[in-house]
Structures are given as structure tokens and as C-alpha cells.
Tab-separated table of C-alpha atoms in Angstrom:
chain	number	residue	atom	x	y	z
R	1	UNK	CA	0.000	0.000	0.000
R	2	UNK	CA	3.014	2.457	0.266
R	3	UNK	CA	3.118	4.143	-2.438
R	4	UNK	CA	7.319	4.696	-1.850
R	5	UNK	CA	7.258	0.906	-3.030
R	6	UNK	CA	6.320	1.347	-6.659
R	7	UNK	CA	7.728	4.907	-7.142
R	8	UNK	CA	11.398	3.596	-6.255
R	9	UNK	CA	10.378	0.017	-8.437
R	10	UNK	CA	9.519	2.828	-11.958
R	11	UNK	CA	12.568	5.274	-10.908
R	12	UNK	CA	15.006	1.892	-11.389
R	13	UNK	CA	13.422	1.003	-14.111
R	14	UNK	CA	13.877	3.869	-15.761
R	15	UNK	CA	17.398	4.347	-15.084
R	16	UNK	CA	18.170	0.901	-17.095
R	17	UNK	CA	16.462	2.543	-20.254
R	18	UNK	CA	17.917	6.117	-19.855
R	19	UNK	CA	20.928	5.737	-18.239
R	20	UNK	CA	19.722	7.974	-14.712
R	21	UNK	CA	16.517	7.881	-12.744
R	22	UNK	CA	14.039	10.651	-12.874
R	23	UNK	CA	15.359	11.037	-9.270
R	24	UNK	CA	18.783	10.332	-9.992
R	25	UNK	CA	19.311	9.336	-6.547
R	26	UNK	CA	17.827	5.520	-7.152
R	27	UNK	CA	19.191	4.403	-3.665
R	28	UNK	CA	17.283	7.050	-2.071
R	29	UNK	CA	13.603	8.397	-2.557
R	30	UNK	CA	13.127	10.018	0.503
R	31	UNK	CA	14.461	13.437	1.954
R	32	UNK	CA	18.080	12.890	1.248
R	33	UNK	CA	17.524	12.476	-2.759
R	34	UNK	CA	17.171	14.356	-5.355
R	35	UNK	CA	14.232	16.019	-6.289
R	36	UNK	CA	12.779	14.136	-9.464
R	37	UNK	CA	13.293	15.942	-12.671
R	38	UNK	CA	9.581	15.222	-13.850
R	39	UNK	CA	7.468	14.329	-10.719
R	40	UNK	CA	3.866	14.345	-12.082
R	41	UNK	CA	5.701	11.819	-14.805
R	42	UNK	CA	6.916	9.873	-11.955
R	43	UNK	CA	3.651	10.190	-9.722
R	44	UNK	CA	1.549	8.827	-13.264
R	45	UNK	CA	3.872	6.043	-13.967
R	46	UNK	CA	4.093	4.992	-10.519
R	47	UNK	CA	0.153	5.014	-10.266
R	48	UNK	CA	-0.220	2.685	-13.820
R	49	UNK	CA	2.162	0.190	-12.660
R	50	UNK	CA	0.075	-0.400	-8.974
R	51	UNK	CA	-3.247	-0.166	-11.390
R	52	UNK	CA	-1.679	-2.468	-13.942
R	53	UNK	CA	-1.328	-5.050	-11.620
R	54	UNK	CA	2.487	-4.573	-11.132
R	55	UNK	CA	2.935	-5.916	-14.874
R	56	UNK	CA	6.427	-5.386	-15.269
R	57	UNK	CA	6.815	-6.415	-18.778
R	58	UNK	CA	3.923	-3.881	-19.670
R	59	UNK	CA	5.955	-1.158	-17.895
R	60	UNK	CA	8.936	-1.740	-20.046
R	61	UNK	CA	7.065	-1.977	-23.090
R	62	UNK	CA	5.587	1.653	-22.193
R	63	UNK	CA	8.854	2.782	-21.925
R	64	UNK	CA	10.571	1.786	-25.054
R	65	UNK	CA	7.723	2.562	-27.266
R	66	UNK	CA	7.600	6.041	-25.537
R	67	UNK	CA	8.575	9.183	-28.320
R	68	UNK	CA	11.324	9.914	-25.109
R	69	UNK	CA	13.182	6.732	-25.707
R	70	UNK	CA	13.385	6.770	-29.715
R	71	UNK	CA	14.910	10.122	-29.489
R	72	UNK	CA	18.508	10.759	-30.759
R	73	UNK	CA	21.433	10.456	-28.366
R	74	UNK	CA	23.686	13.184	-31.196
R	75	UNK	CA	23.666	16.124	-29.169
R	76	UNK	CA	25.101	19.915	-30.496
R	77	UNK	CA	26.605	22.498	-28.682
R	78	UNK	CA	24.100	24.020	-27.711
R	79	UNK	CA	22.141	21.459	-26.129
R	80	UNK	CA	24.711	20.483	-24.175
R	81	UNK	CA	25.266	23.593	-23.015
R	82	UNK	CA	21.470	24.190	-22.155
R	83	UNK	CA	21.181	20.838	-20.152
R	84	UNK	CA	24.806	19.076	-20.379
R	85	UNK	CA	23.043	16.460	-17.937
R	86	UNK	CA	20.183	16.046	-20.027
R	87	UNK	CA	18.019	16.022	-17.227
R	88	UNK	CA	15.254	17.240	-19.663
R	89	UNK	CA	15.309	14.415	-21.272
R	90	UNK	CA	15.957	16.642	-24.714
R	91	UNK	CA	17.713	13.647	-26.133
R	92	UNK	CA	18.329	9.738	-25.369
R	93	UNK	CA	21.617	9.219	-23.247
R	94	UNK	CA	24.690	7.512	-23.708
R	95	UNK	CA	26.445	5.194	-21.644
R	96	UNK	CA	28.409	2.152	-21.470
R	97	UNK	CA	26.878	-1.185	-20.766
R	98	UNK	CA	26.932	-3.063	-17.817
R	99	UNK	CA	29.377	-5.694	-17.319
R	100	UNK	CA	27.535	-8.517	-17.717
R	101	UNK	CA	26.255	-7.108	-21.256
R	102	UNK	CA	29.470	-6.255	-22.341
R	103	UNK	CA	30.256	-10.173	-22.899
R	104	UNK	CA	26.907	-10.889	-23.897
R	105	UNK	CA	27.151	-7.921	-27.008
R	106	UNK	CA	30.638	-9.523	-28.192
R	107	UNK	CA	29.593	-12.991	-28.016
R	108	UNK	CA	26.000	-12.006	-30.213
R	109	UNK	CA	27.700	-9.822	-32.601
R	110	UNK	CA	30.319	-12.934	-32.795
R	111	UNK	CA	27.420	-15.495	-33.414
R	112	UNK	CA	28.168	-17.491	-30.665
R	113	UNK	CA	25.941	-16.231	-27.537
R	114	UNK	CA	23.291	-19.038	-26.284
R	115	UNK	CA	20.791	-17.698	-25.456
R	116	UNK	CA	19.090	-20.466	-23.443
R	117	UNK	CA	17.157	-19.983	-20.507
R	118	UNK	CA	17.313	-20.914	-16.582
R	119	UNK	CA	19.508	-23.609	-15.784
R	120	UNK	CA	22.896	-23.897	-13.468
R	121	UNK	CA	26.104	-21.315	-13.143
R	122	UNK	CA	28.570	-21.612	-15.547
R	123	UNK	CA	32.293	-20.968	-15.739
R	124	UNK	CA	33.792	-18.984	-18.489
R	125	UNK	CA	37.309	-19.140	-18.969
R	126	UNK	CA	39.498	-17.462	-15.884
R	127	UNK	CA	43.201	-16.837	-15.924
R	128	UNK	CA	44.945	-19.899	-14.304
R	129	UNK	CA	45.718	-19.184	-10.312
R	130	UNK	CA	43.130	-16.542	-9.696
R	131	UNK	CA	41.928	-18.717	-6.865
R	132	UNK	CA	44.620	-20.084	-5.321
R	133	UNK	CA	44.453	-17.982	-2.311
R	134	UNK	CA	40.924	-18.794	-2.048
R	135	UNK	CA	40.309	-21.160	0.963
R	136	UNK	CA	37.762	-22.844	3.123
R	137	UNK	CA	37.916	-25.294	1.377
R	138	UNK	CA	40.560	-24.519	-1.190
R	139	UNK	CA	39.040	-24.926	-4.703
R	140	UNK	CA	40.025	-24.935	-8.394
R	141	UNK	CA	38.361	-23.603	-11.344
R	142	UNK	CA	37.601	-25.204	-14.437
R	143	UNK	CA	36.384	-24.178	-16.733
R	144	UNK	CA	32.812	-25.620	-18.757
R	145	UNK	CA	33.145	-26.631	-22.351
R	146	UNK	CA	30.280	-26.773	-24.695
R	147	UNK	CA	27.918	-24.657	-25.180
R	148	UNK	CA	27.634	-23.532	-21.193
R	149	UNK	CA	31.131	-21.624	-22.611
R	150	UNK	CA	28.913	-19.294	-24.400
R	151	UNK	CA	26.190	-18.973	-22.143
R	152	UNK	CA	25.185	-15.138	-21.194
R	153	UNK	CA	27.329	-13.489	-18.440
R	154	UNK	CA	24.295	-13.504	-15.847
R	155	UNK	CA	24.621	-17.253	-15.492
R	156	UNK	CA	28.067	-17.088	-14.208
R	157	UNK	CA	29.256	-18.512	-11.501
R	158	UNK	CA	29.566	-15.679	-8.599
R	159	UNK	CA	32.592	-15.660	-6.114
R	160	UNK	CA	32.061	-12.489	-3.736
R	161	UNK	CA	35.582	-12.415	-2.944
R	162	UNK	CA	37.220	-13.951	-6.257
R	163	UNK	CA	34.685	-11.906	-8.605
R	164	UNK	CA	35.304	-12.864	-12.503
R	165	UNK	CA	38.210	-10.707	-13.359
R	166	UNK	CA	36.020	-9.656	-16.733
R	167	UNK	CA	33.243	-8.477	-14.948
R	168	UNK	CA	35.376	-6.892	-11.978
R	169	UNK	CA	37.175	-4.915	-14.817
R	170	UNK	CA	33.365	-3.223	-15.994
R	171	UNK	CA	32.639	-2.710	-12.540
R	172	UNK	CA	30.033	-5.584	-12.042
R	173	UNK	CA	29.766	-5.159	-7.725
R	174	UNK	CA	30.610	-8.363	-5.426
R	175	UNK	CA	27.071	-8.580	-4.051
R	176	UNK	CA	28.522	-8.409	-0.426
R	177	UNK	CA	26.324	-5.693	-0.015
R	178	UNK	CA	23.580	-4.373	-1.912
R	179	UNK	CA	24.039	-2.438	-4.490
R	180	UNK	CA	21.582	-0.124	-6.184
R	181	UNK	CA	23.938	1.776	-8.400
R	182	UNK	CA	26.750	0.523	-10.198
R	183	UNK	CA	29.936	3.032	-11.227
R	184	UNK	CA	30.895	3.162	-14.801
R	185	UNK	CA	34.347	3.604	-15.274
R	186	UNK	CA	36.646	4.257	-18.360
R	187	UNK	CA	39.881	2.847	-17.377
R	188	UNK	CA	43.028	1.038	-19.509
R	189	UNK	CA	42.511	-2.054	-18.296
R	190	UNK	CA	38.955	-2.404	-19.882
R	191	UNK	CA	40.649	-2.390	-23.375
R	192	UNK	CA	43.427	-4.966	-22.489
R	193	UNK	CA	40.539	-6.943	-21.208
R	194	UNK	CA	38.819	-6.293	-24.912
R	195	UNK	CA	41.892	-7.247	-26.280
R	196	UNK	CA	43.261	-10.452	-24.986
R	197	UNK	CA	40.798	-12.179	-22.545
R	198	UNK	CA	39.802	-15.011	-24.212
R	199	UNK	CA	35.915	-14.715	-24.280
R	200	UNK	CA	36.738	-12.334	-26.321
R	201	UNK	CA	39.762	-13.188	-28.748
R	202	UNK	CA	37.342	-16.132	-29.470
R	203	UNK	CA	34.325	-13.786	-30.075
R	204	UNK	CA	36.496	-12.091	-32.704
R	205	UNK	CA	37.450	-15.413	-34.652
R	206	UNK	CA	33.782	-16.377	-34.409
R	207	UNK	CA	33.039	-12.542	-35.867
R	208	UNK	CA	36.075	-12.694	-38.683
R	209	UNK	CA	34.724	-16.388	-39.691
R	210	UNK	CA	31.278	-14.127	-40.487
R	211	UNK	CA	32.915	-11.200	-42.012
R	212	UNK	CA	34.877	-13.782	-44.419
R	213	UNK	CA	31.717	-15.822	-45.400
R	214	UNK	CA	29.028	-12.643	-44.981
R	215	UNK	CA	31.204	-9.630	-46.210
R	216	UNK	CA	31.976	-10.444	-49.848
R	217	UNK	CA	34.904	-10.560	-51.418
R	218	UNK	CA	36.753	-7.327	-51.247
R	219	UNK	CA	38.187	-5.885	-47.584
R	220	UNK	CA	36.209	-2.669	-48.126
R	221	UNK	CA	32.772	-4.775	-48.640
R	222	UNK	CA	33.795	-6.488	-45.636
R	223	UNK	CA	35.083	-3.704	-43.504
R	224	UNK	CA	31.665	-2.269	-44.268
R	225	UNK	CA	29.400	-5.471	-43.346
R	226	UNK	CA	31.172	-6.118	-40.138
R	227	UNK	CA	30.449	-2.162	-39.335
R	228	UNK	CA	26.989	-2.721	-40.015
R	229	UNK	CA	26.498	-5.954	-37.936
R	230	UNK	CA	28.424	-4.587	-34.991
R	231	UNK	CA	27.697	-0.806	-34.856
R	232	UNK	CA	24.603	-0.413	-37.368
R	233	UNK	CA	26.488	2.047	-39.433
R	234	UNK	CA	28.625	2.314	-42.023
R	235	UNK	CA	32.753	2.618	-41.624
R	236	UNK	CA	33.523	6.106	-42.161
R	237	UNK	CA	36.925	6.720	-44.922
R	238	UNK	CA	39.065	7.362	-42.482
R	239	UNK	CA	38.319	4.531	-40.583
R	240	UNK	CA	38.080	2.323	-44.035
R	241	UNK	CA	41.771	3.818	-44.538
R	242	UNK	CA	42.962	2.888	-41.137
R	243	UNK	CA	41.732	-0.814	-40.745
R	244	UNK	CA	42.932	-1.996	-44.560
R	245	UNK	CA	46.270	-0.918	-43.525
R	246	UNK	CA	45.782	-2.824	-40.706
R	247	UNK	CA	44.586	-5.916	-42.079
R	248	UNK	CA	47.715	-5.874	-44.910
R	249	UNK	CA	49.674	-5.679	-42.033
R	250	UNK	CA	48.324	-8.746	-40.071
R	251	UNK	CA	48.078	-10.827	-43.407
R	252	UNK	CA	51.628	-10.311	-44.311
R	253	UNK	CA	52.764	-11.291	-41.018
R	254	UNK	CA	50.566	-13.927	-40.139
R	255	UNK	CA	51.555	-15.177	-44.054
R	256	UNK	CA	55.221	-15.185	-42.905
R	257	UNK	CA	54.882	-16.774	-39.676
R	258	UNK	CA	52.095	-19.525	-39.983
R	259	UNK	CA	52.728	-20.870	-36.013
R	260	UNK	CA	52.272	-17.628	-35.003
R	261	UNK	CA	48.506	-17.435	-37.255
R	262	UNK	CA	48.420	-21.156	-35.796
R	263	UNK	CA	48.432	-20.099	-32.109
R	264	UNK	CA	46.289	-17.262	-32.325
R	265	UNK	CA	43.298	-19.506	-34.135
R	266	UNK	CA	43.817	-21.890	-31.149
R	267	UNK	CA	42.735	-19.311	-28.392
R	268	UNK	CA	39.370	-20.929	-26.973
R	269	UNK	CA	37.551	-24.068	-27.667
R	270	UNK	CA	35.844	-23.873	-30.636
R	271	UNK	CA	38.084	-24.861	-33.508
R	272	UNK	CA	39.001	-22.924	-36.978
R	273	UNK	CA	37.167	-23.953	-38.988
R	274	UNK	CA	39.848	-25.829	-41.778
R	275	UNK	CA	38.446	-24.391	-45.088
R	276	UNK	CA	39.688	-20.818	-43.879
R	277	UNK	CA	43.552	-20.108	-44.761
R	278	UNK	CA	45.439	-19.647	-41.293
R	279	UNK	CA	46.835	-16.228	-42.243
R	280	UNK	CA	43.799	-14.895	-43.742
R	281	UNK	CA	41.359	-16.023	-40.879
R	282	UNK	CA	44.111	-14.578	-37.999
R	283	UNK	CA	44.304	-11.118	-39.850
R	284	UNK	CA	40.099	-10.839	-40.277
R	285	UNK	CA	40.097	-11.820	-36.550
R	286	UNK	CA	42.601	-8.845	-35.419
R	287	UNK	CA	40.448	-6.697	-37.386
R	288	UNK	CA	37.275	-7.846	-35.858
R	289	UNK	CA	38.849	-7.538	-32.323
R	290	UNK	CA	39.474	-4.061	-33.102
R	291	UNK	CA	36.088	-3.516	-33.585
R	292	UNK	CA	34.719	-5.158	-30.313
R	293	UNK	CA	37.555	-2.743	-28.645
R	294	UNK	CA	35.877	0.285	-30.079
R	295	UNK	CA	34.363	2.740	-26.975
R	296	UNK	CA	31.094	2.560	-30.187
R	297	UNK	CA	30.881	-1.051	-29.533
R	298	UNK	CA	30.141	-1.108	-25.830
R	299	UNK	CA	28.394	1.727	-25.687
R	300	UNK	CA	24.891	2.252	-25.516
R	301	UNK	CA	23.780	5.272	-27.826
């Protein structure tokens, strides 16, 4: 009957489509929070989701289909000097996406995400000896094969002290306290992570083995499909320019050093596929890791 119970239920919910609450403190509705930006917006959809019967997936539909959320996130100078904040909701945000989606958005655009279901934690793959000063009782992770490999990031197995080292990186929180907020960060070490874990070296293969077979036959009809599938736009000619000069560079050298093309293909468990030449498969797959590093790529516009 309080009606603090579905306002604070709407303000979250809002914050996951548009990036902050309309009380931007979501932690705290009462006299230590922010003022909402829109309160009769807040009072009405707080008042439809109690009369809708608490229909969550209604709520979300309003949302999404509301002329606030298909707005633009391209902002000029002058709107961001009217409301930098946009805390008149002038135009959709932009932020970066949670941890958890992070993985999930390199393993889709890679073809690889299963997207079963319910069912047990999994264990992605985990740099060896990250537990080893875990005890009572020691224990050892190993990790699944299969398709539970693939599986989205929510289903993964959750060590409050020992956090996966991927989603510690995009500031997923340990759950040793609650949590309303999380941080988003912009730090060094979410690019190396990008770059080399291997969820995501083999989300690249699995995204160059697409390009090859999807893109055509020329590296500018490819550069421009694999734009398309991962950011929904075209490359622009400078970045055309920049990523043909990178893939001559990674097929000449993977051409003159076939162990080192080898050992690249054989980060992860699925297995390169043999009709794809080594060298030509390696330098498609640097390329395509360059695009899942892109700030574009994990970032929500």
C-alpha cells in the first residue's frame, strides 16, 4: 500500500532505459535524494504500474515505445550547453553497458551467444591461479566446455571475494552488499581486457569467420558489413583507410609466420574452422577484435 514501493520500483526502471533515474538518486527516494526531474511523470507512472497489476513487462514496453526513448542520443553544442546532464530528457543518453552485457554484445555480434534460458552457473574461462588464495575449502576452477562456454554473463558462476576478473574490470559489484547503483568507469585495463581475454579473442574469430563468409569478397565490402552488424552504421573513410592498412599488415605477417597465425586460431575451444587459410582467418580476426575494442561497440547510444 506504500506508495514509496512502486515509485522507487519505476525510478530503477527507468534508469536501465535512460541511463539515470528521474530522481537520480535511485538508492534514495526520501528526503536525502534528489528532487525528481519530472514528478507528475513519476507520480503517473508509478500510479499505472500499482493499477496495472504490477505488470512489469507492460511497464517496459511503455517505456521503449515512448517518443522519449526513440529520441537521438547526437547532441550539439548548444544542447549540451542548455542541459549538459540532459536532465530534460531533450535527447536519449549515452552510456556504457553493464558488465555482464558487455560479454553478452561480443559474443551475439560474434554469433556465438546461447541464449538459453534458466539452468545452473557456468564458468567462463578465468586466468589460471586466480583462486589459489581462495580457501575454506581450497578450490580450483575449471572451466565448462560446450555450449555452457557461451552462455550469457548472468549465469556465471559468482565468487564475492574472487569476482570474474572480466566483470570486476566493468565494474560488475561483489554482491557483499547491496548495491543499487553501479559506477561506470573508463579505465586502460577495460581495453586490455577487450583485447586479450579469451571470451573475447574467441568472439572475434567467431566474428572474422562471419565477415569472411558474410562480407563479400573485397576488404572494403567487408570492412563495411562487419560495421553494419556490430555498430549499425557504415565505416567512415578514415576509418576504411585505417583498418585496410591494418589488415595488410596482419596478413603479411601472419603469411610469414604460420605458427604464429596457428596459435592465435587456437585461443578458446571452438576450432578454426579448416576451409579458412590460417593467415587470412588470424588477420580478419585482429580486425574484428578491433572492432569489439571500439568505446562505439560497448556503448549504448
Amino acid at each position: 500500500q506504500n506508495p514509496l514501493t512502486a515509485r522507487t520500483f519505476v525510478n530503477r526502471v527507468w534508469k536501465l532505459f535512460f541511463g539515470a533515474g528521474l530522481s537520480r538518486n535511485v538508492d534514495d527516494l526520501g528526503a536525502q535524494g534528489q528532487w525528481p526531474s519530472h514528478p507528475e511523470l513519476l507520480d503517473w507512472l508509478a500510479v499505472d504500474f500499482v493499477e496495472s497489476g504490477w505488470d512489469v513487462k507492460r511497464l517496459v514496453k511503455l517505456l521503449v515505445t515512448s517518443q522519449s526513448y526513440a529520441q537521438s542520443s547526437k547532441t550539439t553544442p548548444a544542447t549540451r550547453e542548455r542541459d549538459a546532464l540532459n536532465i530534460l530528457l531533450g535527447r536519449q543518453s549515452r552510456f556504457r553497458l553493464d558488465a555482464e552485457m558487455v560479454r553478452d554484445n561480443a559474443l551475439a555480434i560474434g554469433g556465438i551467444l546461447v541464449e538459453e534460458i534458466g539452468g545452473r552457473s557456468v564458468k567462463p574461462y578465468q586466468p589460471a591461479g586466480y583462486w589459489q588464495h581462495l580457501n575454506f575449502p581450497t578450490r580450483k576452477w575449471s572451466h565448462d566446455a560446450g555450449k555452457d562456454q557461451y552462455r550469457r554473463a548472468l549465469y556465471t558462476n559468482w565468487q564475492r571475494s574472487f569476482l570474474h576478473p572480466s566483470l570486476l574490470a566493468f565494474d560488475a559489484p561483489t554482491r557483499e552488499e547491496c548495491t543499487a547503483e553501479r559506477p561506470r568507469s573508463n579505465t586502460p585495463l577495460q581495453a586490455l581486457v577487450l583485447l586479450n581475454d579469451p571470451t573475447y579473442v574467441e568472439a572475434a574469430r567467431a566474428f572474422a569467420e562471419r565477415i569472411i563468409e558474410h562480407g563479400g569478397d573485397d576488404t572494403e565490402a567487408r570492412l563495411r558489413w562487419a560495421y553494419l552488424e556490430a555498430l549499425s552504421r557504415p565505416p567512415r573513410a578514415a576509418e576504411v583507410e585505417l583498418l585496410t592498412k591494418l589488415h595488410a599488415d596482419q596478413i603479411a605477417n601472419y603469411r610469414s609466420d604460420e605458427a604464429a597465425a596457428n596459435a592465435f586460431l587456437g585461443v578458446g575451444l571452438r576450432p578454426a574452422p579448416e576451409e579458412l587459410a590460417a593467415a587470412d582467418l588470424a588477420s580478419w580476426t585482429a580486425v574484428a577484435r578491433t572492432i569489439l575494442n571500439l568505446h562505439e561497440t560497448i556503448t549504448r547510444q
